[in-house]
CSV table of C-alpha atoms and ligand atoms in Angstrom, one decimal:
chain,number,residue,atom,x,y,z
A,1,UNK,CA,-20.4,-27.5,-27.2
A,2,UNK,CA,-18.7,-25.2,-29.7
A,3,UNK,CA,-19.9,-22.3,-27.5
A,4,UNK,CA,-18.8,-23.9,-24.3
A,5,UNK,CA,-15.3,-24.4,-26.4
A,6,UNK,CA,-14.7,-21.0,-27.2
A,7,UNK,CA,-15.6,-19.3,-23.9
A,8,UNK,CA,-13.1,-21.6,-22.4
A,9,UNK,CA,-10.6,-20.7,-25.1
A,10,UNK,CA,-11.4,-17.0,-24.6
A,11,UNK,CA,-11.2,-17.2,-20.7
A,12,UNK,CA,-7.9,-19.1,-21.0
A,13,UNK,CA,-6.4,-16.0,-23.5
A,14,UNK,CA,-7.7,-13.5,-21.4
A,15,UNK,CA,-6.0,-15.0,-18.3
A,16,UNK,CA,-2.5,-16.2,-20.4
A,17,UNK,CA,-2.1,-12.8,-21.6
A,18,UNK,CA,-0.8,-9.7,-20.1
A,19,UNK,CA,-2.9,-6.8,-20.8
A,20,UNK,CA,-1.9,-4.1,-22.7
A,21,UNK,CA,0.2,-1.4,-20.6
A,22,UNK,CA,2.7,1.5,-21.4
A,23,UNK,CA,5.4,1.3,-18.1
A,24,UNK,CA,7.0,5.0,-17.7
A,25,UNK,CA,9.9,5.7,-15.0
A,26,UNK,CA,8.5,8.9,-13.2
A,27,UNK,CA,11.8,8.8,-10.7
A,28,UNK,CA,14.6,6.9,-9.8
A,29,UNK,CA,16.1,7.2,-6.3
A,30,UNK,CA,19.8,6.5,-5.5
A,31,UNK,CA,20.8,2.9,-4.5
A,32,UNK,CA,20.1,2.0,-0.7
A,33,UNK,CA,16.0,4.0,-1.2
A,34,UNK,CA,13.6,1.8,0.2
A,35,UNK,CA,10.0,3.7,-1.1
A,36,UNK,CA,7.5,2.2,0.8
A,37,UNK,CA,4.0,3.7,0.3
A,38,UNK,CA,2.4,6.6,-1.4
A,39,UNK,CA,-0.6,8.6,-1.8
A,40,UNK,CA,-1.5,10.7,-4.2
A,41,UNK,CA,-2.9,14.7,-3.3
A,42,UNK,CA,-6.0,15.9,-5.1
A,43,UNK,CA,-3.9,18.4,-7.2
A,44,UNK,CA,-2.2,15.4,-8.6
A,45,UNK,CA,1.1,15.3,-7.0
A,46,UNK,CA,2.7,11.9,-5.3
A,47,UNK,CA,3.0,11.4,-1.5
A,48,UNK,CA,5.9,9.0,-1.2
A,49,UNK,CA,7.0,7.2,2.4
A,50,UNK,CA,11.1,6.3,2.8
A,51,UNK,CA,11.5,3.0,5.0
A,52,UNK,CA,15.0,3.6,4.4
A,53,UNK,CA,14.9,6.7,6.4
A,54,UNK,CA,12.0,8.4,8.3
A,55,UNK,CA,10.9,10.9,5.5
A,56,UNK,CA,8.0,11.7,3.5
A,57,UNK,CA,8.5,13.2,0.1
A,58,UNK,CA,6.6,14.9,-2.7
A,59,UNK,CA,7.2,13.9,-6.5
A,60,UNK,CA,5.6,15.5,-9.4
A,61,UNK,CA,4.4,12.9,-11.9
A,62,UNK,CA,5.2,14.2,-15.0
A,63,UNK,CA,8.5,16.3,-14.8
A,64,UNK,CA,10.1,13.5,-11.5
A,65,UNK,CA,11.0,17.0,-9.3
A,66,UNK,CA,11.1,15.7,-5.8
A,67,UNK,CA,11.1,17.3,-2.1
A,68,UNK,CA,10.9,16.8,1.0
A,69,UNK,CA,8.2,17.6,2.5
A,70,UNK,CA,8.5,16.1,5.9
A,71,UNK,CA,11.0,14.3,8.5
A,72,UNK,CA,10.2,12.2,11.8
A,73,UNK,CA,12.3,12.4,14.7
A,74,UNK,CA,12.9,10.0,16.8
A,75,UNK,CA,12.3,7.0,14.5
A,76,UNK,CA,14.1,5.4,11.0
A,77,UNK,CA,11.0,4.8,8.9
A,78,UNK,CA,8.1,5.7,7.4
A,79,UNK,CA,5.5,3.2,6.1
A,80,UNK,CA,1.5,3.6,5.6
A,81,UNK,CA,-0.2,7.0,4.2
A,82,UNK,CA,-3.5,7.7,3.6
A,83,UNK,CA,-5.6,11.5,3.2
A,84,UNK,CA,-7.7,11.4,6.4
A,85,UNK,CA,-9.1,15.0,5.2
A,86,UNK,CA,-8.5,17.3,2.2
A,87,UNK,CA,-4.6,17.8,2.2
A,88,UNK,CA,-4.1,15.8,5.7
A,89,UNK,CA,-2.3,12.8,5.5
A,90,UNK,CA,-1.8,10.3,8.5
A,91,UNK,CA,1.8,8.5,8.2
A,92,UNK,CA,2.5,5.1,10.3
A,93,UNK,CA,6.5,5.2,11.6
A,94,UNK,CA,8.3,2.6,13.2
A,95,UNK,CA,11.7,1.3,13.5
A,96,UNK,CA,12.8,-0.8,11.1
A,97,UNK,CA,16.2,-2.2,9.3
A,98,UNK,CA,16.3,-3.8,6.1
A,99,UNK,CA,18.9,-6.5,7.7
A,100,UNK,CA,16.5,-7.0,10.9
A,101,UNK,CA,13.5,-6.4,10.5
A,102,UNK,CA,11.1,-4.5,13.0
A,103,UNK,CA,11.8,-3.3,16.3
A,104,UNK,CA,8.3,-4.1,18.0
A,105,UNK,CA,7.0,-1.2,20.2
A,106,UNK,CA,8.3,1.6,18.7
A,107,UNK,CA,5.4,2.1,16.0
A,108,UNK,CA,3.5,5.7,15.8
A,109,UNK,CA,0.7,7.6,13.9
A,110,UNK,CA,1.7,11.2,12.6
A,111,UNK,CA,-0.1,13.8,10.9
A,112,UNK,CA,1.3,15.7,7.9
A,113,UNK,CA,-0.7,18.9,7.0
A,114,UNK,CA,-0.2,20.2,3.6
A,115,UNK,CA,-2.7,23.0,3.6
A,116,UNK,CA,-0.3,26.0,4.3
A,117,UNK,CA,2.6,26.5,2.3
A,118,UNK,CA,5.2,24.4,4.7
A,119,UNK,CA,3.7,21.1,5.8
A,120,UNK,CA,3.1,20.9,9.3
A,121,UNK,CA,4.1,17.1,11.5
A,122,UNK,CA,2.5,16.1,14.4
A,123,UNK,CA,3.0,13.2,16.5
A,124,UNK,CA,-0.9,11.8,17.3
A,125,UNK,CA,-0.3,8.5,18.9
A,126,UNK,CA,2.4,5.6,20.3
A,127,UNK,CA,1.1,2.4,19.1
A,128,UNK,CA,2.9,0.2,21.9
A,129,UNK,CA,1.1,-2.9,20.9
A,130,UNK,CA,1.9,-2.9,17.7
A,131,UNK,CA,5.3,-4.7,16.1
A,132,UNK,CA,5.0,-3.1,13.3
A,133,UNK,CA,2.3,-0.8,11.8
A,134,UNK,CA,2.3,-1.1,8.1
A,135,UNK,CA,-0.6,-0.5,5.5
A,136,UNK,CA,-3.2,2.5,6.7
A,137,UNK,CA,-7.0,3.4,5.8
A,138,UNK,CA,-9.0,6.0,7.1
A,139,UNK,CA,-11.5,4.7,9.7
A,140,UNK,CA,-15.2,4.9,8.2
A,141,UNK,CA,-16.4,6.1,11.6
A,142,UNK,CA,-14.2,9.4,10.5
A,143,UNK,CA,-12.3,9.6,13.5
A,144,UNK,CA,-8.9,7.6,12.7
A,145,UNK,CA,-7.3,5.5,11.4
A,146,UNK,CA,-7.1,1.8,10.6
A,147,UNK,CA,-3.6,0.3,11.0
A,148,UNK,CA,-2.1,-3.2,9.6
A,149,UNK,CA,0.1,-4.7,12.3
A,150,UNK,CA,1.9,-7.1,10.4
A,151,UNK,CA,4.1,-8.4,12.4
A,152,UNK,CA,1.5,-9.2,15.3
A,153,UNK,CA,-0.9,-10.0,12.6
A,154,UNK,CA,-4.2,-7.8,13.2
A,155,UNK,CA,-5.6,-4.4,12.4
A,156,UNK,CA,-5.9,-1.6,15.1
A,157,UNK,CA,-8.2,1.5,15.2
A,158,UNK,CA,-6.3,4.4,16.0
A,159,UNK,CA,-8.7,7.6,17.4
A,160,UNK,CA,-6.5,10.5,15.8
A,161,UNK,CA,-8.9,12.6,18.2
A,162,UNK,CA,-8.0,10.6,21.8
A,163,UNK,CA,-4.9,8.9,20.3
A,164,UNK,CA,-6.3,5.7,22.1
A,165,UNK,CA,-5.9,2.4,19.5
A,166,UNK,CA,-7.6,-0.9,19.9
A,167,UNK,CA,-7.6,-4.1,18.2
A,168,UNK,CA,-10.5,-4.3,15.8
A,169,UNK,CA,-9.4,-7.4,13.6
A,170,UNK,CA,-7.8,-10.2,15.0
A,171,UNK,CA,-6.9,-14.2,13.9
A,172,UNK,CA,-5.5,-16.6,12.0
A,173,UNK,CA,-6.5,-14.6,8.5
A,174,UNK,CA,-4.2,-11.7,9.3
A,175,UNK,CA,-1.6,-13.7,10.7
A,176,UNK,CA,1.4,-15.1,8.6
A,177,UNK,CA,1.3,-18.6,8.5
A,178,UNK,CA,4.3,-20.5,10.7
A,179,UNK,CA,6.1,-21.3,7.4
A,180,UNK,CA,5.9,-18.5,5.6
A,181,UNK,CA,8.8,-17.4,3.3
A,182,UNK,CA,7.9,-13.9,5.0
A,183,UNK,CA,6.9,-13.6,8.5
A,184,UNK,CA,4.6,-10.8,7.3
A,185,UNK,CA,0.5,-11.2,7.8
A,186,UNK,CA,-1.7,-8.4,7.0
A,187,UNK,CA,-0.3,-5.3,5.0
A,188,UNK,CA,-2.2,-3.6,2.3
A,189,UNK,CA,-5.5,-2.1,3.9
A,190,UNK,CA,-8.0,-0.3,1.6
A,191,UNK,CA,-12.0,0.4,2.0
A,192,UNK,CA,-14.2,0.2,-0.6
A,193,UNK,CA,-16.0,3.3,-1.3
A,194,UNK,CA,-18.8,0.9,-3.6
A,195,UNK,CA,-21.2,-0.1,-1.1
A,196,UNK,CA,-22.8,1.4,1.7
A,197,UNK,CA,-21.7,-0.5,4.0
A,198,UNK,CA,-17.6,-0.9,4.6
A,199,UNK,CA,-15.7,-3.6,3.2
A,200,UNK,CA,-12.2,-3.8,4.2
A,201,UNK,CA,-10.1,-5.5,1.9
A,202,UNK,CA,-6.5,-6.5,2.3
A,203,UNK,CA,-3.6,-8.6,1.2
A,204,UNK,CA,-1.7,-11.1,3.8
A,205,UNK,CA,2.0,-11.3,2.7
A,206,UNK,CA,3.1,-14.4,4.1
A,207,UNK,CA,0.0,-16.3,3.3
A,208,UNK,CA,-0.3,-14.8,0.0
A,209,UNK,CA,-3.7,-14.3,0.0
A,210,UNK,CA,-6.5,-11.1,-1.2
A,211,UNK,CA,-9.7,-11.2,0.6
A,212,UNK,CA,-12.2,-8.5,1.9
A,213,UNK,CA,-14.4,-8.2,5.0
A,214,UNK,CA,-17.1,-6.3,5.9
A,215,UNK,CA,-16.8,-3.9,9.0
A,216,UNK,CA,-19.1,-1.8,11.3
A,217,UNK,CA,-18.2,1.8,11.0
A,218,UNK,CA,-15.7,1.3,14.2
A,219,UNK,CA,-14.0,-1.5,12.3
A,220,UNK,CA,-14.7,-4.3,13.9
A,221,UNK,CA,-16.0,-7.5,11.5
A,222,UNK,CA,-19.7,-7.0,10.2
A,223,UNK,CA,-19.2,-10.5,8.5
A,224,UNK,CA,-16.5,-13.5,7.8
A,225,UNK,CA,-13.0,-12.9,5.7
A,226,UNK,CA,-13.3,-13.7,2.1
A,227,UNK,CA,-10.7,-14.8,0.1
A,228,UNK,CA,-10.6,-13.5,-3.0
A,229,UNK,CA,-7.7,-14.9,-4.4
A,230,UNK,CA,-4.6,-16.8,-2.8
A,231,UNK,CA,-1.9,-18.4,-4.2
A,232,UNK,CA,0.1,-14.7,-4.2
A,233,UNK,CA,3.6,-14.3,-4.4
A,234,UNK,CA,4.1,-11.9,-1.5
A,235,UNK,CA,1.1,-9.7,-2.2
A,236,UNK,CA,1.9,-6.1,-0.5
A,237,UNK,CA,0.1,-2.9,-1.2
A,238,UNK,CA,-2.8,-2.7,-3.8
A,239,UNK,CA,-5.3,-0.1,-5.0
A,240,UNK,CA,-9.0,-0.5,-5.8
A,241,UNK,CA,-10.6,0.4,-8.6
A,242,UNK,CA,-14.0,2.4,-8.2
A,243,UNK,CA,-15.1,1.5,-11.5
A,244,UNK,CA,-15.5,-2.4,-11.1
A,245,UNK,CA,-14.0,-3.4,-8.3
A,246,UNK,CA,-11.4,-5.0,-9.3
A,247,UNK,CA,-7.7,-4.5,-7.5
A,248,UNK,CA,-4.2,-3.7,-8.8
A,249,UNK,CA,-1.8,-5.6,-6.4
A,250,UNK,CA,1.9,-5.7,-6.5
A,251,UNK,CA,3.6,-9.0,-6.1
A,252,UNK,CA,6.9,-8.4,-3.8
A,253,UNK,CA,8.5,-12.3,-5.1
A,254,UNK,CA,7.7,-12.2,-8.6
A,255,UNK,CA,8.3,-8.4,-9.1
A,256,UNK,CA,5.0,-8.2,-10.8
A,257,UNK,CA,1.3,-6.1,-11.2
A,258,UNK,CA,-0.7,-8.0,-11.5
A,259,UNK,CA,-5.2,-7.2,-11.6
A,260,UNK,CA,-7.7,-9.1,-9.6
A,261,UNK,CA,-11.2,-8.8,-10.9
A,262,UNK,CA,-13.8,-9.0,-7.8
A,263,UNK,CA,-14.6,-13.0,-9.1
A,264,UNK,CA,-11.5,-13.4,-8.3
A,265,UNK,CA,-9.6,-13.9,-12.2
A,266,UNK,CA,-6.1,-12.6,-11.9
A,267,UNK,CA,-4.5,-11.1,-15.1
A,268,UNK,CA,-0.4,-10.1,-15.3
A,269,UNK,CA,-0.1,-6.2,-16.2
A,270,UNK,CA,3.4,-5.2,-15.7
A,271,UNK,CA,6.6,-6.7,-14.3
A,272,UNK,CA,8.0,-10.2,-14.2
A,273,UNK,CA,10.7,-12.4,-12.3
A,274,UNK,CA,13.5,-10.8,-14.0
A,275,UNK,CA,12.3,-7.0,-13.9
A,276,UNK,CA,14.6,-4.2,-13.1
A,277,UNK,CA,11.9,-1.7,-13.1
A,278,UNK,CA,9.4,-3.6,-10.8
A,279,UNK,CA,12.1,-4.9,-8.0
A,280,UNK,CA,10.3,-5.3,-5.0
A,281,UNK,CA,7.2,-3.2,-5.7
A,282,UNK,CA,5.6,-2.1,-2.4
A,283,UNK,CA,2.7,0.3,-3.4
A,284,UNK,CA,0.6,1.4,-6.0
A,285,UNK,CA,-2.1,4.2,-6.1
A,286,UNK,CA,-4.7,5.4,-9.1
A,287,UNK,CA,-3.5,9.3,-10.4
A,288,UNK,CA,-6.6,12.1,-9.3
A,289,UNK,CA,-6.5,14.1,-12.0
A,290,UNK,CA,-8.5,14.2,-15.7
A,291,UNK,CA,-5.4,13.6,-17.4
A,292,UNK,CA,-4.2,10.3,-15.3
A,293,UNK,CA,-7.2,8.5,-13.9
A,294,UNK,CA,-6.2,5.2,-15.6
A,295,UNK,CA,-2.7,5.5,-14.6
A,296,UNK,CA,-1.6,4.0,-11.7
A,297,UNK,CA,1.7,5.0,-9.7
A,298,UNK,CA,3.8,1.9,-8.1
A,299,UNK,CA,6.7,2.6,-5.7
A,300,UNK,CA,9.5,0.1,-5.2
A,301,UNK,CA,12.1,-0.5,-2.5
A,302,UNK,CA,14.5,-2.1,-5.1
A,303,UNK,CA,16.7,-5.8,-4.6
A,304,UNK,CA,18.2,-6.3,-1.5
A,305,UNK,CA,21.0,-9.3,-0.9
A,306,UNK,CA,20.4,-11.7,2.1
A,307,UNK,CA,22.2,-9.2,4.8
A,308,UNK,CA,19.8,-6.5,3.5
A,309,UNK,CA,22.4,-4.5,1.5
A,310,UNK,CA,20.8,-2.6,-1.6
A,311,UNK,CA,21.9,-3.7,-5.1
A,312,UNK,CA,19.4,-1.9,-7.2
A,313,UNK,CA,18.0,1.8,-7.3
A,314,UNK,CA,14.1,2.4,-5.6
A,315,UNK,CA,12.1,3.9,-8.4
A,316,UNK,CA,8.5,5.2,-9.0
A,317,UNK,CA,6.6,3.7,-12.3
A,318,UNK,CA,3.6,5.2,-14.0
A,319,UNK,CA,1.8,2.4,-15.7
A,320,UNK,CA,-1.1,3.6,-17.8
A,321,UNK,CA,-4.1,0.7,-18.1
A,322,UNK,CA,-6.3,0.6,-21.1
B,1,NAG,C1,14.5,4.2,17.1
B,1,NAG,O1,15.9,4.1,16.9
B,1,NAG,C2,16.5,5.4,17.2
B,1,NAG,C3,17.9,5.3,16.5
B,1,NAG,O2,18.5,4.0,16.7
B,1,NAG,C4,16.5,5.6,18.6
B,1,NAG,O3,17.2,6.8,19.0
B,1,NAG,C5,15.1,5.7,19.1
B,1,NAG,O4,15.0,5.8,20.5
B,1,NAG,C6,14.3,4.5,18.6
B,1,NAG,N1,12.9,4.8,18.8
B,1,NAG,C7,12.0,4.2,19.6
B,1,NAG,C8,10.6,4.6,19.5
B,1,NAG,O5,12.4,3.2,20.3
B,2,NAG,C1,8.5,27.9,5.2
B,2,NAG,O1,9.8,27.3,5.4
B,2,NAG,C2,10.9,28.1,4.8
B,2,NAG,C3,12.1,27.3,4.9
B,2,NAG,O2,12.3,26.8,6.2
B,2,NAG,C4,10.9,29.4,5.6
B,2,NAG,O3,11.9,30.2,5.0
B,2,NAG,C5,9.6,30.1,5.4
B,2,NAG,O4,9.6,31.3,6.2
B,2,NAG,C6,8.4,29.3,5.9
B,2,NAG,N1,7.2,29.9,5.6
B,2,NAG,C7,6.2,29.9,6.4
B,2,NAG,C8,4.9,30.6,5.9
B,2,NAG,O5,6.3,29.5,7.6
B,3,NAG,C1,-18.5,-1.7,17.0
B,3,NAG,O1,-19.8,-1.4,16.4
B,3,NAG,C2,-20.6,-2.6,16.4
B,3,NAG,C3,-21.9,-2.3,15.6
B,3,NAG,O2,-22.4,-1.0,15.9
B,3,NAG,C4,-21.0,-2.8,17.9
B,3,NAG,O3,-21.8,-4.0,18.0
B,3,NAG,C5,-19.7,-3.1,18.6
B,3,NAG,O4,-20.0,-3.2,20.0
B,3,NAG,C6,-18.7,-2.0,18.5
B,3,NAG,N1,-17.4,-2.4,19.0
B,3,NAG,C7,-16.6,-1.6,19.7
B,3,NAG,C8,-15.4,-2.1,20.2
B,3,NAG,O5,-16.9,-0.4,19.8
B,4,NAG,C1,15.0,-15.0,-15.2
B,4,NAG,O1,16.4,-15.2,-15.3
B,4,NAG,C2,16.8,-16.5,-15.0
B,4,NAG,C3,18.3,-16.6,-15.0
B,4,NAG,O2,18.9,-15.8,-16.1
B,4,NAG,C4,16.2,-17.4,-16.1
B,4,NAG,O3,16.6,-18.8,-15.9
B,4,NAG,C5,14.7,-17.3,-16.1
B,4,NAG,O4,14.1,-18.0,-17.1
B,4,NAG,C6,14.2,-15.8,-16.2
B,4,NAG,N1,12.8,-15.8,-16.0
B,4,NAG,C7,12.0,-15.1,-16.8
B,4,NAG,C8,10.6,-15.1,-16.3
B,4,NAG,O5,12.3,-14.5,-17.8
């Protein structure tokens, strides 16, 4: 009984306190930034997307310098990034406004080559379907992309070769529920790299929920969606840990980062209701290099009013985990 007793008391510590986390402001960006997604290049450097405008920047972690790197005509945002191949980087554009929302048909899938000294931007493929693409993941088949349509609520294959896209996962668990406090279903797309066989996992904003799937190398379901944990306050982007699978998700509603072991026990790391720092966190990303593997990078689009007018600056954190 005593045993029983402590294990309880133990689990309830572990799960009442936040763990132990040093927060560092890497950049801030002027009042009216939207950051939206990042990635992070093997030499170390940050790959940051602009909703706010349609540009893609690059931001040295340790000194804040910033660039950028790349613009996209023809459109007012940038939102998903993800390395398809060493120094190549698919970006997912659409038009959006902070006031209204998406403008359905008008997402695309870019490349940004970073492997001569000026990055090179190519348009791949109109995404008609789509009303908005959102969260990206390289394809396991090698050949695309994966693309989070959150809007519609589903997840598209986009062949970067043929520039042809498809619906590969469909229903009611990527779609926002009809009362959500976001219209916003699937978002946050990310493959596990643990198994041999694929597992998709990804948040759903509006029904605040983490779960995972597994998938055939084309990216279609190998299996059912399993929640993970629900009960989210607007879960957006995430990162997965290789180590033990857990997850590092940012909460857009309680401006929180919070960790979600792979049982499924969620544990506050950084943030909270009231936090300047962590207003409206979008995306976070592990660092590549020796120095800041257990560091995590979260982007935020900063607090917006009801009309969508900015009232706080966008920022990029470093939080290092122990
Ligand atoms: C997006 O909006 C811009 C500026 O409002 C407009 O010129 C452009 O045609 C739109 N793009 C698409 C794909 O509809
Ligand atoms: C890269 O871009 C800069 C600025 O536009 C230009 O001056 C330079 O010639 C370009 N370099 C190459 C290798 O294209
Ligand atoms: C995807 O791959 C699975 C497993 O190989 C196959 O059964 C299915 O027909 C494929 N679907 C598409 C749309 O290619
Ligand atoms: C946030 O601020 C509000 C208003 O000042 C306060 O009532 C609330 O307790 C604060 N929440 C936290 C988690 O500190």
């Amino acid at each position: 009984m005593v045993v029983t007793l402590s294990a309880l008391l133990l689990a309830a510590l572990s799960s009442a306190h936040a763990a132990s986390v040093t927060v560092r402001e890497v950049a801030s960006f002027p009042v009216g930034t939207w950051l939206e997604n990042l990635a992070v290049r093997a030499n170390g450097q940050l790959l940051v997307t602009h909703l706010d405008v349609p540009e893609l920047w690059s931001l040295d972690p340790l000194t804040g310098h910033s660039v950028r790197l790349a613009q996209f005509p023809g459109v007012t945002s940038a939102l998903g990034i993800a390395e398809i191949a060493h120094d190549v980087f698919a970006v997912a554009t659409a038009n959006y406004s902070t006031a209204t929302g998406a403008t359905p048909g008008t997402s695309a899938v870019w490349t940004v080559d970073l492997r001569a000294a000026n990055a090179t931007v190519t348009k791949i493929a109109d995404v008609p379907q789509a009303g908005i693409l959102n969260g990206i993941v390289p394809s396991p088949d090698g050949r695309g992309i994966l693309a989070a349509d959150s809007v519609v609520g589903a997840v598209y294959r986009v062949d970067l070769h043929t520039g042809k896209s498809s619906t590969v996962l469909s229903g009611t668990a990527y779609e926002a529920p009809a009362n959500a406090v976001l219209p916003l279903g699937v978002n946050g797309v990310h493959i596990s790299s643990r198994s041999s066989s694929p597992t998709l996992y990804f948040t759903n904003t509006g029904a605040g929920f983490f779960a995972r799937v597994a998938i055939h190398q084309n990216g279609t379901a190998a299996g059912d969606v399993e929640v993970v944990k629900d009960g989210l306050e607007l879960p957006d982007d995430f990162a997965l840990a290789t180590s033990d699978g857990s997850a590092v998700v940012t909460l857009n509603q309680v401006r929180s980062l919070i960790t979600i072991s792979a049982h499924g026990e969620r544990v506050q790391v950084a943030g909270g209701s009231n936090s300047t720092d962590f207003a409206t966190p979008t995306a976070v990303q592990f660092g590549r290099t020796l120095f800041d593997r257990t560091t995590v990078y979260v982007t935020t689009g900063g607090v917006r009013d009801a009309t969508g007018s900015a009232l706080t600056s966008a920022k990029v954190l470093a939080v290092a985990l122990n």
